[in-house]
Amino acid sequence: MDELDKKILLYLFRDGRISIRSLASLLNLTPPTVLYRIKNLEKEEILEGFQLLVDPNFYGKYYSFIAFKNLMDMDDKWVFLKFKCVEWLNVYGIVGGSNAEIEDRISFMRKTLGEPVMQYTPLQQPLPPKELDIKIVKALQEDPRASTAEISKKLGIDSKIVIKRLKIMKNRGYISVIPKINIPKSGMSVFSMFSKRVPEIRAILSPCRVLEIVDKNNVGIEVCLTENIENVRNYVRAVREKDKEADVMIIYDINTKGIVE
C-alpha cells in the first residue's frame, strides 16, 4: 500500500461506482494503471469487493443505531449495517416497520448481547417505496458496480431512465456503494463521529468524510477515512472545539446488506 493506493480507496469510499476513467483522471494516471492497482489490491486481499448501503426510509422502513459491547456478536435479516469498533463495541443499524418493532428487536438483542451502551434513532419520515427504484436498487444489490447498461438490459428499462433514477437516489442520500476492505491490512484509519451539531462539524470533516447519516434536527453520524491514526487525532481535536460532546469510534470493519426486511 502506497499513497496512490490509499487515494484510490478514499475515492472508492466516496463513490464506489466511480468509473476507472474518472478515477484515473482524478489521480492523473492512465486507466490501465488504475485498473492494475485495483486488481493488485484485490490480489493482496485488501479490497474484498463492494457493498450497497440503502437508507431504510427509502423503502418505507424505520431504523435505529445501537451499540453493544462486543463480547458477543449477532446478526439477523433486519441488521442492515454493522460497524465493528476498536473500543470493544459493535454498532448495529437495525430496521423495523415501526419504532415499536425496532424496540422489540432491541429487546431481542439484549437477551444475547446485554444492555446497550448507546442508542440513536434519527427523526424520520419513511417514504412509500417506488417500484421502479426498488427494482434498480435490487439489481445494484446483486452487483454494486454494475453499469447502467447492464442494469438497463437486466430490467428492460431505458438506460437514460436508469441513469436519472440512480443520480436522484444518490444525490438524496438514499443509496451509497462503498468498498469492502480489510481495514487493518490497509494501514488506513476509519472512524465515526456522532454529533448533535452536524452542520458545525461538517466542514472540518469534509476532506475525510465518506459517509454521512443525519436527521432533520442535524443530529447524525459522520464516517471518515484517513491515512493514519495521527490524522484521526487531529480531526477529533478540531471537531471537539466545535462540539465538546461529540463521540468518536475507531472502526475496523464495516458490513452493509442493502435492502433488508
PDB file of N, CA and C in Angstrom, residues 80-147:
ATOM      1  N   PHE A  80     -29.069  -3.996   8.981  1.00  0.00           N
ATOM      2  CA  PHE A  80     -28.671  -3.535   7.647  1.00  0.00           C
ATOM      3  C   PHE A  80     -27.263  -2.957   7.613  1.00  0.00           C
ATOM      4  N   LEU A  81     -26.687  -2.710   8.789  1.00  0.00           N
ATOM      5  CA  LEU A  81     -25.365  -2.091   8.857  1.00  0.00           C
ATOM      6  C   LEU A  81     -24.693  -2.490  10.160  1.00  0.00           C
ATOM      7  N   LYS A  82     -23.385  -2.763  10.091  1.00  0.00           N
ATOM      8  CA  LYS A  82     -22.657  -3.096  11.315  1.00  0.00           C
ATOM      9  C   LYS A  82     -21.252  -2.505  11.258  1.00  0.00           C
ATOM     10  N   PHE A  83     -20.906  -1.733  12.303  1.00  0.00           N
ATOM     11  CA  PHE A  83     -19.538  -1.255  12.488  1.00  0.00           C
ATOM     12  C   PHE A  83     -18.923  -2.037  13.639  1.00  0.00           C
ATOM     13  N   LYS A  84     -17.768  -2.634  13.401  1.00  0.00           N
ATOM     14  CA  LYS A  84     -17.017  -3.230  14.497  1.00  0.00           C
ATOM     15  C   LYS A  84     -15.934  -2.240  14.898  1.00  0.00           C
ATOM     16  N   CYS A  85     -15.908  -1.889  16.179  1.00  0.00           N
ATOM     17  CA  CYS A  85     -15.059  -0.797  16.644  1.00  0.00           C
ATOM     18  C   CYS A  85     -13.962  -1.271  17.587  1.00  0.00           C
ATOM     19  N   VAL A  86     -12.856  -0.533  17.601  1.00  0.00           N
ATOM     20  CA  VAL A  86     -11.715  -0.848  18.457  1.00  0.00           C
ATOM     21  C   VAL A  86     -12.098  -0.758  19.930  1.00  0.00           C
ATOM     22  N   GLU A  87     -13.038   0.126  20.254  1.00  0.00           N
ATOM     23  CA  GLU A  87     -13.400   0.379  21.653  1.00  0.00           C
ATOM     24  C   GLU A  87     -14.281  -0.721  22.236  1.00  0.00           C
ATOM     25  N   TRP A  88     -14.071  -1.958  21.825  1.00  0.00           N
ATOM     26  CA  TRP A  88     -14.833  -3.089  22.343  1.00  0.00           C
ATOM     27  C   TRP A  88     -16.332  -2.914  22.137  1.00  0.00           C
ATOM     28  N   LEU A  89     -16.684  -2.291  21.009  1.00  0.00           N
ATOM     29  CA  LEU A  89     -18.095  -2.087  20.697  1.00  0.00           C
ATOM     30  C   LEU A  89     -18.412  -2.598  19.300  1.00  0.00           C
ATOM     31  N   ASN A  90     -19.650  -3.032  19.117  1.00  0.00           N
ATOM     32  CA  ASN A  90     -20.233  -3.210  17.796  1.00  0.00           C
ATOM     33  C   ASN A  90     -21.415  -2.255  17.699  1.00  0.00           C
ATOM     34  N   VAL A  91     -21.496  -1.526  16.593  1.00  0.00           N
ATOM     35  CA  VAL A  91     -22.632  -0.637  16.350  1.00  0.00           C
ATOM     36  C   VAL A  91     -23.490  -1.274  15.267  1.00  0.00           C
ATOM     37  N   TYR A  92     -24.768  -1.471  15.580  1.00  0.00           N
ATOM     38  CA  TYR A  92     -25.697  -2.120  14.655  1.00  0.00           C
ATOM     39  C   TYR A  92     -26.708  -1.100  14.133  1.00  0.00           C
ATOM     40  N   GLY A  93     -26.964  -1.139  12.833  1.00  0.00           N
ATOM     41  CA  GLY A  93     -28.091  -0.418  12.262  1.00  0.00           C
ATOM     42  C   GLY A  93     -29.215  -1.414  12.079  1.00  0.00           C
ATOM     43  N   ILE A  94     -30.353  -1.172  12.723  1.00  0.00           N
ATOM     44  CA  ILE A  94     -31.451  -2.139  12.660  1.00  0.00           C
ATOM     45  C   ILE A  94     -32.690  -1.498  12.041  1.00  0.00           C
ATOM     46  N   VAL A  95     -33.449  -2.314  11.331  1.00  0.00           N
ATOM     47  CA  VAL A  95     -34.608  -1.869  10.558  1.00  0.00           C
ATOM     48  C   VAL A  95     -35.884  -2.416  11.169  1.00  0.00           C
ATOM     49  N   GLY A  96     -36.960  -1.643  11.082  1.00  0.00           N
ATOM     50  CA  GLY A  96     -38.267  -2.108  11.523  1.00  0.00           C
ATOM     51  C   GLY A  96     -39.376  -1.415  10.760  1.00  0.00           C
ATOM     52  N   GLY A  97     -40.548  -2.035  10.770  1.00  0.00           N
ATOM     53  CA  GLY A  97     -41.698  -1.426  10.116  1.00  0.00           C
ATOM     54  C   GLY A  97     -42.282  -0.271  10.904  1.00  0.00           C
ATOM     55  N   SER A  98     -41.857  -0.141  12.164  1.00  0.00           N
ATOM     56  CA  SER A  98     -42.304   0.943  13.039  1.00  0.00           C
ATOM     57  C   SER A  98     -41.275   1.098  14.152  1.00  0.00           C
ATOM     58  N   ASN A  99     -41.359   2.194  14.892  1.00  0.00           N
ATOM     59  CA  ASN A  99     -40.461   2.379  16.036  1.00  0.00           C
ATOM     60  C   ASN A  99     -40.713   1.309  17.094  1.00  0.00           C
ATOM     61  N   ALA A 100     -41.969   0.885  17.213  1.00  0.00           N
ATOM     62  CA  ALA A 100     -42.297  -0.166  18.187  1.00  0.00           C
ATOM     63  C   ALA A 100     -41.614  -1.482  17.810  1.00  0.00           C
ATOM     64  N   GLU A 101     -41.591  -1.797  16.514  1.00  0.00           N
ATOM     65  CA  GLU A 101     -40.925  -3.026  16.083  1.00  0.00           C
ATOM     66  C   GLU A 101     -39.419  -2.943  16.330  1.00  0.00           C
ATOM     67  N   ILE A 102     -38.845  -1.762  16.142  1.00  0.00           N
ATOM     68  CA  ILE A 102     -37.417  -1.582  16.437  1.00  0.00           C
ATOM     69  C   ILE A 102     -37.146  -1.841  17.915  1.00  0.00           C
ATOM     70  N   GLU A 103     -37.989  -1.311  18.791  1.00  0.00           N
ATOM     71  CA  GLU A 103     -37.804  -1.538  20.233  1.00  0.00           C
ATOM     72  C   GLU A 103     -37.919  -3.024  20.575  1.00  0.00           C
ATOM     73  N   ASP A 104     -38.826  -3.730  19.902  1.00  0.00           N
ATOM     74  CA  ASP A 104     -38.946  -5.185  20.110  1.00  0.00           C
ATOM     75  C   ASP A 104     -37.653  -5.895  19.700  1.00  0.00           C
ATOM     76  N   ARG A 105     -37.074  -5.452  18.608  1.00  0.00           N
ATOM     77  CA  ARG A 105     -35.848  -6.081  18.122  1.00  0.00           C
ATOM     78  C   ARG A 105     -34.660  -5.760  19.028  1.00  0.00           C
ATOM     79  N   ILE A 106     -34.650  -4.569  19.596  1.00  0.00           N
ATOM     80  CA  ILE A 106     -33.598  -4.222  20.560  1.00  0.00           C
ATOM     81  C   ILE A 106     -33.729  -5.094  21.806  1.00  0.00           C
ATOM     82  N   SER A 107     -34.958  -5.322  22.246  1.00  0.00           N
ATOM     83  CA  SER A 107     -35.186  -6.205  23.405  1.00  0.00           C
ATOM     84  C   SER A 107     -34.675  -7.611  23.108  1.00  0.00           C
ATOM     85  N   PHE A 108     -34.894  -8.066  21.877  1.00  0.00           N
ATOM     86  CA  PHE A 108     -34.396  -9.377  21.460  1.00  0.00           C
ATOM     87  C   PHE A 108     -32.867  -9.415  21.504  1.00  0.00           C
ATOM     88  N   MET A 109     -32.228  -8.341  21.062  1.00  0.00           N
ATOM     89  CA  MET A 109     -30.762  -8.272  21.058  1.00  0.00           C
ATOM     90  C   MET A 109     -30.207  -8.268  22.481  1.00  0.00           C
ATOM     91  N   ARG A 110     -30.917  -7.615  23.390  1.00  0.00           N
ATOM     92  CA  ARG A 110     -30.466  -7.555  24.787  1.00  0.00           C
ATOM     93  C   ARG A 110     -30.286  -8.949  25.388  1.00  0.00           C
ATOM     94  N   LYS A 111     -31.149  -9.875  24.978  1.00  0.00           N
ATOM     95  CA  LYS A 111     -31.088 -11.228  25.541  1.00  0.00           C
ATOM     96  C   LYS A 111     -29.754 -11.911  25.230  1.00  0.00           C
ATOM     97  N   THR A 112     -29.146 -11.533  24.110  1.00  0.00           N
ATOM     98  CA  THR A 112     -27.867 -12.128  23.707  1.00  0.00           C
ATOM     99  C   THR A 112     -26.681 -11.242  24.057  1.00  0.00           C
ATOM    100  N   LEU A 113     -26.842  -9.924  23.877  1.00  0.00           N
ATOM    101  CA  LEU A 113     -25.702  -9.006  23.943  1.00  0.00           C
ATOM    102  C   LEU A 113     -25.622  -8.191  25.227  1.00  0.00           C
ATOM    103  N   GLY A 114     -26.661  -8.253  26.057  1.00  0.00           N
ATOM    104  CA  GLY A 114     -26.658  -7.458  27.284  1.00  0.00           C
ATOM    105  C   GLY A 114     -27.232  -6.071  27.049  1.00  0.00           C
ATOM    106  N   GLU A 115     -26.954  -5.165  27.978  1.00  0.00           N
ATOM    107  CA  GLU A 115     -27.503  -3.814  27.883  1.00  0.00           C
ATOM    108  C   GLU A 115     -26.724  -2.978  26.859  1.00  0.00           C
ATOM    109  N   PRO A 116     -27.429  -2.188  26.046  1.00  0.00           N
ATOM    110  CA  PRO A 116     -26.737  -1.351  25.061  1.00  0.00           C
ATOM    111  C   PRO A 116     -25.956  -0.215  25.718  1.00  0.00           C
ATOM    112  N   VAL A 117     -24.878   0.168  25.058  1.00  0.00           N
ATOM    113  CA  VAL A 117     -24.055   1.282  25.525  1.00  0.00           C
ATOM    114  C   VAL A 117     -24.592   2.602  24.988  1.00  0.00           C
ATOM    115  N   MET A 118     -25.169   2.560  23.783  1.00  0.00           N
ATOM    116  CA  MET A 118     -25.663   3.771  23.130  1.00  0.00           C
ATOM    117  C   MET A 118     -26.803   3.404  22.195  1.00  0.00           C
ATOM    118  N   GLN A 119     -27.770   4.311  22.063  1.00  0.00           N
ATOM    119  CA  GLN A 119     -28.819   4.148  21.060  1.00  0.00           C
ATOM    120  C   GLN A 119     -29.126   5.498  20.445  1.00  0.00           C
ATOM    121  N   TYR A 120     -29.293   5.518  19.135  1.00  0.00           N
ATOM    122  CA  TYR A 120     -29.633   6.747  18.423  1.00  0.00           C
ATOM    123  C   TYR A 120     -30.662   6.418  17.354  1.00  0.00           C
ATOM    124  N   THR A 121     -31.842   7.014  17.484  1.00  0.00           N
ATOM    125  CA  THR A 121     -32.898   6.842  16.492  1.00  0.00           C
ATOM    126  C   THR A 121     -33.153   8.186  15.830  1.00  0.00           C
ATOM    127  N   PRO A 122     -32.795   8.352  14.558  1.00  0.00           N
ATOM    128  CA  PRO A 122     -32.987   9.643  13.891  1.00  0.00           C
ATOM    129  C   PRO A 122     -34.459  10.016  13.766  1.00  0.00           C
ATOM    130  N   LEU A 123     -34.716  11.316  13.615  1.00  0.00           N
ATOM    131  CA  LEU A 123     -36.044  11.793  13.254  1.00  0.00           C
ATOM    132  C   LEU A 123     -36.279  11.385  11.802  1.00  0.00           C
ATOM    133  N   GLN A 124     -37.363  10.665  11.545  1.00  0.00           N
ATOM    134  CA  GLN A 124     -37.519  10.037  10.229  1.00  0.00           C
ATOM    135  C   GLN A 124     -38.897  10.235   9.622  1.00  0.00           C
ATOM    136  N   GLN A 125     -38.922  10.186   8.290  1.00  0.00           N
ATOM    137  CA  GLN A 125     -40.165  10.167   7.525  1.00  0.00           C
ATOM    138  C   GLN A 125     -40.018   9.128   6.412  1.00  0.00           C
ATOM    139  N   PRO A 126     -40.344   7.865   6.701  1.00  0.00           N
ATOM    140  CA  PRO A 126     -40.225   6.838   5.659  1.00  0.00           C
ATOM    141  C   PRO A 126     -41.065   7.183   4.433  1.00  0.00           C
ATOM    142  N   LEU A 127     -40.548   6.825   3.274  1.00  0.00           N
ATOM    143  CA  LEU A 127     -41.207   7.138   2.011  1.00  0.00           C
ATOM    144  C   LEU A 127     -41.950   5.916   1.474  1.00  0.00           C
ATOM    145  N   PRO A 128     -43.041   6.139   0.746  1.00  0.00           N
ATOM    146  CA  PRO A 128     -43.679   4.997   0.081  1.00  0.00           C
ATOM    147  C   PRO A 128     -42.744   4.481  -1.004  1.00  0.00           C
ATOM    148  N   PRO A 129     -42.450   3.179  -1.017  1.00  0.00           N
ATOM    149  CA  PRO A 129     -41.492   2.643  -1.994  1.00  0.00           C
ATOM    150  C   PRO A 129     -41.972   2.824  -3.430  1.00  0.00           C
ATOM    151  N   LYS A 130     -41.059   3.209  -4.325  1.00  0.00           N
ATOM    152  CA  LYS A 130     -41.359   3.290  -5.753  1.00  0.00           C
ATOM    153  C   LYS A 130     -40.881   1.998  -6.412  1.00  0.00           C
ATOM    154  N   GLU A 131     -41.783   1.331  -7.110  1.00  0.00           N
ATOM    155  CA  GLU A 131     -41.476   0.013  -7.666  1.00  0.00           C
ATOM    156  C   GLU A 131     -40.257   0.042  -8.586  1.00  0.00           C
ATOM    157  N   LEU A 132     -40.159   1.054  -9.455  1.00  0.00           N
ATOM    158  CA  LEU A 132     -39.041   1.138 -10.391  1.00  0.00           C
ATOM    159  C   LEU A 132     -37.722   1.296  -9.641  1.00  0.00           C
ATOM    160  N   ASP A 133     -37.701   2.197  -8.655  1.00  0.00           N
ATOM    161  CA  ASP A 133     -36.471   2.427  -7.892  1.00  0.00           C
ATOM    162  C   ASP A 133     -36.052   1.177  -7.123  1.00  0.00           C
ATOM    163  N   ILE A 134     -37.024   0.478  -6.558  1.00  0.00           N
ATOM    164  CA  ILE A 134     -36.712  -0.750  -5.817  1.00  0.00           C
ATOM    165  C   ILE A 134     -36.074  -1.782  -6.751  1.00  0.00           C
ATOM    166  N   LYS A 135     -36.598  -1.902  -7.971  1.00  0.00           N
ATOM    167  CA  LYS A 135     -36.023  -2.849  -8.942  1.00  0.00           C
ATOM    168  C   LYS A 135     -34.573  -2.491  -9.258  1.00  0.00           C
ATOM    169  N   ILE A 136     -34.319  -1.198  -9.448  1.00  0.00           N
ATOM    170  CA  ILE A 136     -32.956  -0.751  -9.767  1.00  0.00           C
ATOM    171  C   ILE A 136     -32.016  -1.030  -8.600  1.00  0.00           C
ATOM    172  N   VAL A 137     -32.473  -0.735  -7.388  1.00  0.00           N
ATOM    173  CA  VAL A 137     -31.631  -0.939  -6.204  1.00  0.00           C
ATOM    174  C   VAL A 137     -31.359  -2.425  -5.980  1.00  0.00           C
ATOM    175  N   LYS A 138     -32.356  -3.261  -6.205  1.00  0.00           N
ATOM    176  CA  LYS A 138     -32.138  -4.706  -6.035  1.00  0.00           C
ATOM    177  C   LYS A 138     -31.145  -5.246  -7.069  1.00  0.00           C
ATOM    178  N   ALA A 139     -31.148  -4.661  -8.270  1.00  0.00           N
ATOM    179  CA  ALA A 139     -30.144  -5.043  -9.270  1.00  0.00           C
ATOM    180  C   ALA A 139     -28.751  -4.628  -8.793  1.00  0.00           C
ATOM    181  N   LEU A 140     -28.667  -3.452  -8.186  1.00  0.00           N
ATOM    182  CA  LEU A 140     -27.392  -2.986  -7.624  1.00  0.00           C
ATOM    183  C   LEU A 140     -26.945  -3.862  -6.464  1.00  0.00           C
ATOM    184  N   GLN A 141     -27.909  -4.341  -5.711  1.00  0.00           N
ATOM    185  CA  GLN A 141     -27.589  -5.186  -4.564  1.00  0.00           C
ATOM    186  C   GLN A 141     -26.867  -6.460  -5.022  1.00  0.00           C
ATOM    187  N   GLU A 142     -27.252  -6.961  -6.184  1.00  0.00           N
ATOM    188  CA  GLU A 142     -26.600  -8.152  -6.739  1.00  0.00           C
ATOM    189  C   GLU A 142     -25.196  -7.831  -7.237  1.00  0.00           C
ATOM    190  N   ASP A 143     -25.027  -6.644  -7.818  1.00  0.00           N
ATOM    191  CA  ASP A 143     -23.719  -6.218  -8.337  1.00  0.00           C
ATOM    192  C   ASP A 143     -23.606  -4.706  -8.162  1.00  0.00           C
ATOM    193  N   PRO A 144     -23.020  -4.243  -7.038  1.00  0.00           N
ATOM    194  CA  PRO A 144     -22.984  -2.805  -6.740  1.00  0.00           C
ATOM    195  C   PRO A 144     -22.282  -1.944  -7.790  1.00  0.00           C
ATOM    196  N   ARG A 145     -21.382  -2.531  -8.584  1.00  0.00           N
ATOM    197  CA  ARG A 145     -20.698  -1.754  -9.622  1.00  0.00           C
ATOM    198  C   ARG A 145     -21.216  -2.076 -11.034  1.00  0.00           C
ATOM    199  N   ALA A 146     -22.389  -2.667 -11.104  1.00  0.00           N
ATOM    200  CA  ALA A 146     -22.979  -2.937 -12.423  1.00  0.00           C
ATOM    201  C   ALA A 146     -23.153  -1.629 -13.184  1.00  0.00           C
ATOM    202  N   SER A 147     -22.858  -1.646 -14.471  1.00  0.00           N
ATOM    203  CA  SER A 147     -23.013  -0.439 -15.286  1.00  0.00           C
ATOM    204  C   SER A 147     -24.491  -0.158 -15.516  1.00  0.00           C
TER     205      SER A 147
END
